[in-house]
C-alpha positions as a Python dict, from the first residue, in 0.01 Angstrom:
ca = {
    (1, 'X'): (0, 0, 0),
    (2, 'X'): (-357, -3, 128),
    (3, 'X'): (-345, -378, 173),
    (4, 'X'): (-14, -351, 355),
    (5, 'X'): (-148, -77, 583),
    (6, 'X'): (-455, -288, 660),
    (7, 'X'): (-233, -585, 743),
    (8, 'X'): (-19, -362, 965),
    (9, 'X'): (-328, -242, 1151),
    (10, 'X'): (-460, -595, 1212),
    (11, 'X'): (-115, -721, 1307),
    (12, 'X'): (-32, -569, 1643),
    (13, 'X'): (297, -513, 1818),
    (14, 'X'): (225, -782, 2079),
    (15, 'X'): (157, -1051, 1816),
    (16, 'X'): (481, -1075, 1617),
    (17, 'X'): (520, -1309, 1322),
    (18, 'X'): (784, -1576, 1287),
    (19, 'X'): (997, -1356, 1064),
    (20, 'X'): (993, -1076, 1321),
    (21, 'X'): (1091, -1315, 1601),
    (22, 'X'): (1374, -1456, 1390),
    (23, 'X'): (1485, -1103, 1303),
    (24, 'X'): (1498, -1012, 1673),
    (25, 'X'): (1688, -1326, 1775),
    (26, 'X'): (1943, -1293, 1494),
    (27, 'X'): (1984, -924, 1580),
    (28, 'X'): (2058, -1008, 1944),
    (29, 'X'): (2311, -1274, 1841),
    (30, 'X'): (2475, -1030, 1599),
    (31, 'X'): (2491, -761, 1867),
    (32, 'X'): (2654, -1005, 2110),
    (33, 'X'): (2912, -1109, 1850),
    (34, 'X'): (2990, -742, 1781),
    (35, 'X'): (3046, -680, 2151),
    (36, 'X'): (3286, -975, 2173),
    (37, 'X'): (3466, -846, 1862),
    (38, 'X'): (3548, -510, 2020),
    (39, 'X'): (3614, -638, 2373),
    (40, 'X'): (3838, -940, 2317),
    (41, 'X'): (4213, -894, 2345),
    (42, 'X'): (4298, -1171, 2099),
    (43, 'X'): (4326, -1026, 1750),
    (44, 'X'): (4254, -1350, 1568),
    (45, 'X'): (3948, -1415, 1782),
    (46, 'X'): (3829, -1061, 1707),
    (47, 'X'): (3858, -1129, 1332),
    (48, 'X'): (3667, -1457, 1365),
    (49, 'X'): (3391, -1297, 1573),
    (50, 'X'): (3372, -1028, 1306),
    (51, 'X'): (3283, -1307, 1062),
    (52, 'X'): (2992, -1404, 1287),
    (53, 'X'): (2879, -1041, 1308),
    (54, 'X'): (2886, -986, 932),
    (55, 'X'): (2714, -1321, 876),
    (56, 'X'): (2437, -1218, 1115),
    (57, 'X'): (2388, -897, 917),
    (58, 'X'): (2357, -1105, 599),
    (59, 'X'): (2082, -1312, 762),
    (60, 'X'): (1903, -991, 861),
    (61, 'X'): (1914, -876, 498),
    (62, 'X'): (1765, -1207, 391),
    (63, 'X'): (1481, -1164, 640),
    (64, 'X'): (1420, -818, 493),
    (65, 'X'): (1382, -977, 145),
    (66, 'X'): (1703, -811, 22),
    (67, 'X'): (1870, -1121, -118),
    (68, 'X'): (2119, -938, -338),
    (69, 'X'): (2247, -724, -49),
    (70, 'X'): (2275, -1037, 166),
    (71, 'X'): (2494, -1220, -84),
    (72, 'X'): (2704, -910, -143),
    (73, 'X'): (2752, -892, 235),
    (74, 'X'): (2877, -1252, 237),
    (75, 'X'): (3096, -1232, -73),
    (76, 'X'): (3257, -892, -15),
    (77, 'X'): (3272, -848, 361),
    (78, 'X'): (3295, -1205, 489),
    (79, 'X'): (3482, -1340, 189),
    (80, 'X'): (3714, -1047, 118),
    (81, 'X'): (3742, -798, 404),
    (82, 'X'): (3787, -1057, 679),
    (83, 'X'): (4032, -1256, 466),
    (84, 'X'): (4224, -931, 411),
    (85, 'X'): (4233, -874, 787),
    (86, 'X'): (4361, -1227, 850),
    (87, 'X'): (4629, -1186, 584),
    (88, 'X'): (4727, -855, 743),
    (89, 'X'): (4761, -1024, 1081),
    (90, 'X'): (4976, -1299, 933),
    (91, 'X'): (5197, -1066, 729),
    (92, 'X'): (5261, -834, 1023),
    (93, 'X'): (5317, -1133, 1255),
    (94, 'X'): (5059, -1012, 1503),
    (95, 'X'): (5045, -1208, 1831),
    (96, 'X'): (4802, -1498, 1826),
    (97, 'X'): (4734, -1505, 2199),
    (98, 'X'): (4634, -1227, 2435),
    (99, 'X'): (4780, -890, 2343),
    (100, 'X'): (4781, -631, 2625),
    (101, 'X'): (4910, -373, 2376),
    (102, 'X'): (4577, -394, 2190),
    (103, 'X'): (4408, -214, 2480),
    (104, 'X'): (4478, 160, 2463),
    (105, 'X'): (4320, 237, 2799),
    (106, 'X'): (4058, 468, 2647),
    (107, 'X'): (3767, 232, 2691),
    (108, 'X'): (3528, 485, 2840),
    (109, 'X'): (3604, 744, 2575),
    (110, 'X'): (3558, 484, 2300),
    (111, 'X'): (3234, 364, 2461),
    (112, 'X'): (3102, 720, 2481),
    (113, 'X'): (3182, 787, 2116),
    (114, 'X'): (3027, 455, 2011),
    (115, 'X'): (2704, 517, 2203),
    (116, 'X'): (2678, 873, 2067),
    (117, 'X'): (2737, 752, 1709),
    (118, 'X'): (2480, 472, 1748),
    (119, 'X'): (2222, 712, 1893),
    (120, 'X'): (2277, 958, 1609),
    (121, 'X'): (2249, 681, 1350),
    (122, 'X'): (1926, 546, 1501),
    (123, 'X'): (1778, 895, 1521),
    (124, 'X'): (1864, 971, 1158),
    (125, 'X'): (1721, 640, 1031),
    (126, 'X'): (1402, 670, 1236),
    (127, 'X'): (1351, 1032, 1134),
    (128, 'X'): (1411, 954, 766),
    (129, 'X'): (1192, 642, 737),
    (130, 'X'): (928, 707, 1001),
    (131, 'X'): (632, 713, 761),
    (132, 'X'): (782, 489, 492),
    (133, 'X'): (619, 154, 423),
    (134, 'X'): (760, -127, 210),
    (135, 'X'): (510, -298, -17),
    (136, 'X'): (616, -661, 1),
    (137, 'X'): (376, -750, -282),
    (138, 'X'): (534, -496, -518),
    (139, 'X'): (872, -504, -695),
    (140, 'X'): (1160, -619, -478),
    (141, 'X'): (1345, -322, -332),
    (142, 'X'): (1662, -525, -285),
    (143, 'X'): (1671, -678, -632),
    (144, 'X'): (1985, -681, -844),
    (145, 'X'): (1850, -424, -1090),
    (146, 'X'): (1739, -171, -827),
    (147, 'X'): (2052, -210, -615),
    (148, 'X'): (2289, -193, -913),
    (149, 'X'): (2121, 121, -1046),
    (150, 'X'): (2144, 291, -706),
    (151, 'X'): (2502, 177, -644),
    (152, 'X'): (2654, 282, -977),
    (153, 'X'): (2454, 604, -1009),
    (154, 'X'): (2456, 752, -659),
    (155, 'X'): (2724, 562, -462),
    (156, 'X'): (2992, 482, -718),
    (157, 'X'): (3251, 721, -564),
    (158, 'X'): (3231, 576, -207),
    (159, 'X'): (3238, 226, -360),
    (160, 'X'): (3562, 296, -546),
    (161, 'X'): (3709, 478, -244),
    (162, 'X'): (3650, 168, -31),
    (163, 'X'): (3829, -46, -290),
    (164, 'X'): (4132, 185, -283),
    (165, 'X'): (4128, 184, 98),
    (166, 'X'): (4136, -197, 113),
    (167, 'X'): (4421, -205, -140),
    (168, 'X'): (4616, 50, 66),
    (169, 'X'): (4565, -162, 379),
    (170, 'X'): (4706, -470, 206),
    (171, 'X'): (5006, -277, 71),
    (172, 'X'): (5068, -131, 418),
    (173, 'X'): (5068, -479, 572),
    (174, 'X'): (5327, -596, 316),
    (175, 'X'): (5548, -291, 386),
    (176, 'X'): (5533, -346, 761),
    (177, 'X'): (5625, -713, 722),
    (178, 'X'): (5926, -622, 506),
    (179, 'X'): (6046, -367, 763),
    (180, 'X'): (6020, -628, 1038),
    (181, 'X'): (6224, -876, 832),
    (182, 'X'): (6489, -611, 753),
    (183, 'X'): (6520, -521, 1121),
    (184, 'X'): (6546, -885, 1225),
    (185, 'X'): (6822, -965, 972),
    (186, 'X'): (7102, -744, 1126),
    (187, 'X'): (7011, -864, 1473),
    (188, 'X'): (7047, -1224, 1361),
    (189, 'X'): (7378, -1146, 1187),
    (190, 'X'): (7530, -983, 1497),
    (191, 'X'): (7454, -1284, 1719),
    (192, 'X'): (7780, -1462, 1811),
    (193, 'X'): (7810, -1812, 1676),
    (194, 'X'): (7793, -2104, 1915),
    (195, 'X'): (8129, -2273, 1989),
    (196, 'X'): (8193, -2590, 1794),
    (197, 'X'): (8285, -2928, 1941),
    (198, 'X'): (8649, -2881, 1835),
    (199, 'X'): (8677, -2550, 2022),
    (200, 'X'): (8527, -2709, 2329),
    (201, 'X'): (8771, -3000, 2321),
    (202, 'X'): (9067, -2764, 2276),
    (203, 'X'): (8954, -2556, 2577),
    (204, 'X'): (8921, -2869, 2787),
    (205, 'X'): (9269, -2985, 2674),
    (206, 'X'): (9432, -2656, 2774),
    (207, 'X'): (9271, -2682, 3114),
}
């Protein structure tokens, strides 16, 4: 830790390294993709921009030398959660184009809550890790062994709860699609049939 502290003292804030510059640029791109995700009115575009956002977070984990977390981010969130969202959109027959119904009109309230939540999160993280240093020369903090031990010892209940939540979302999408098909079937059955050519000829003959 002494070597790391010495390196931190010689390396100033106004002389960033290449990794720090890349981290900042990827963070800005990820933040922009997140803004587009929550502001677009096209649901499919929002899901695709969410892929970009989650991919940017995976790159940030790679730059923080947490390779295992980065690949988990790609496999679980990009490969599973976003695919689940797209399947939900397809099963519920969500509109592909612009959807005015997707805007609830509570933009300012949502923005206020989002800013307050972000400020609280930043304050908690800064207050918790203010004097914590990561020894890059020591054992990898994001290795498979360290992450697996922390996940299945301290965070196993939230992990399983998230799995059940995703399963419930998929089942709900299937139920909604079945209700839509059941409601569309009587409407299609009550539609009067189009007159045939024989009926048309008979009407013209009577005239």
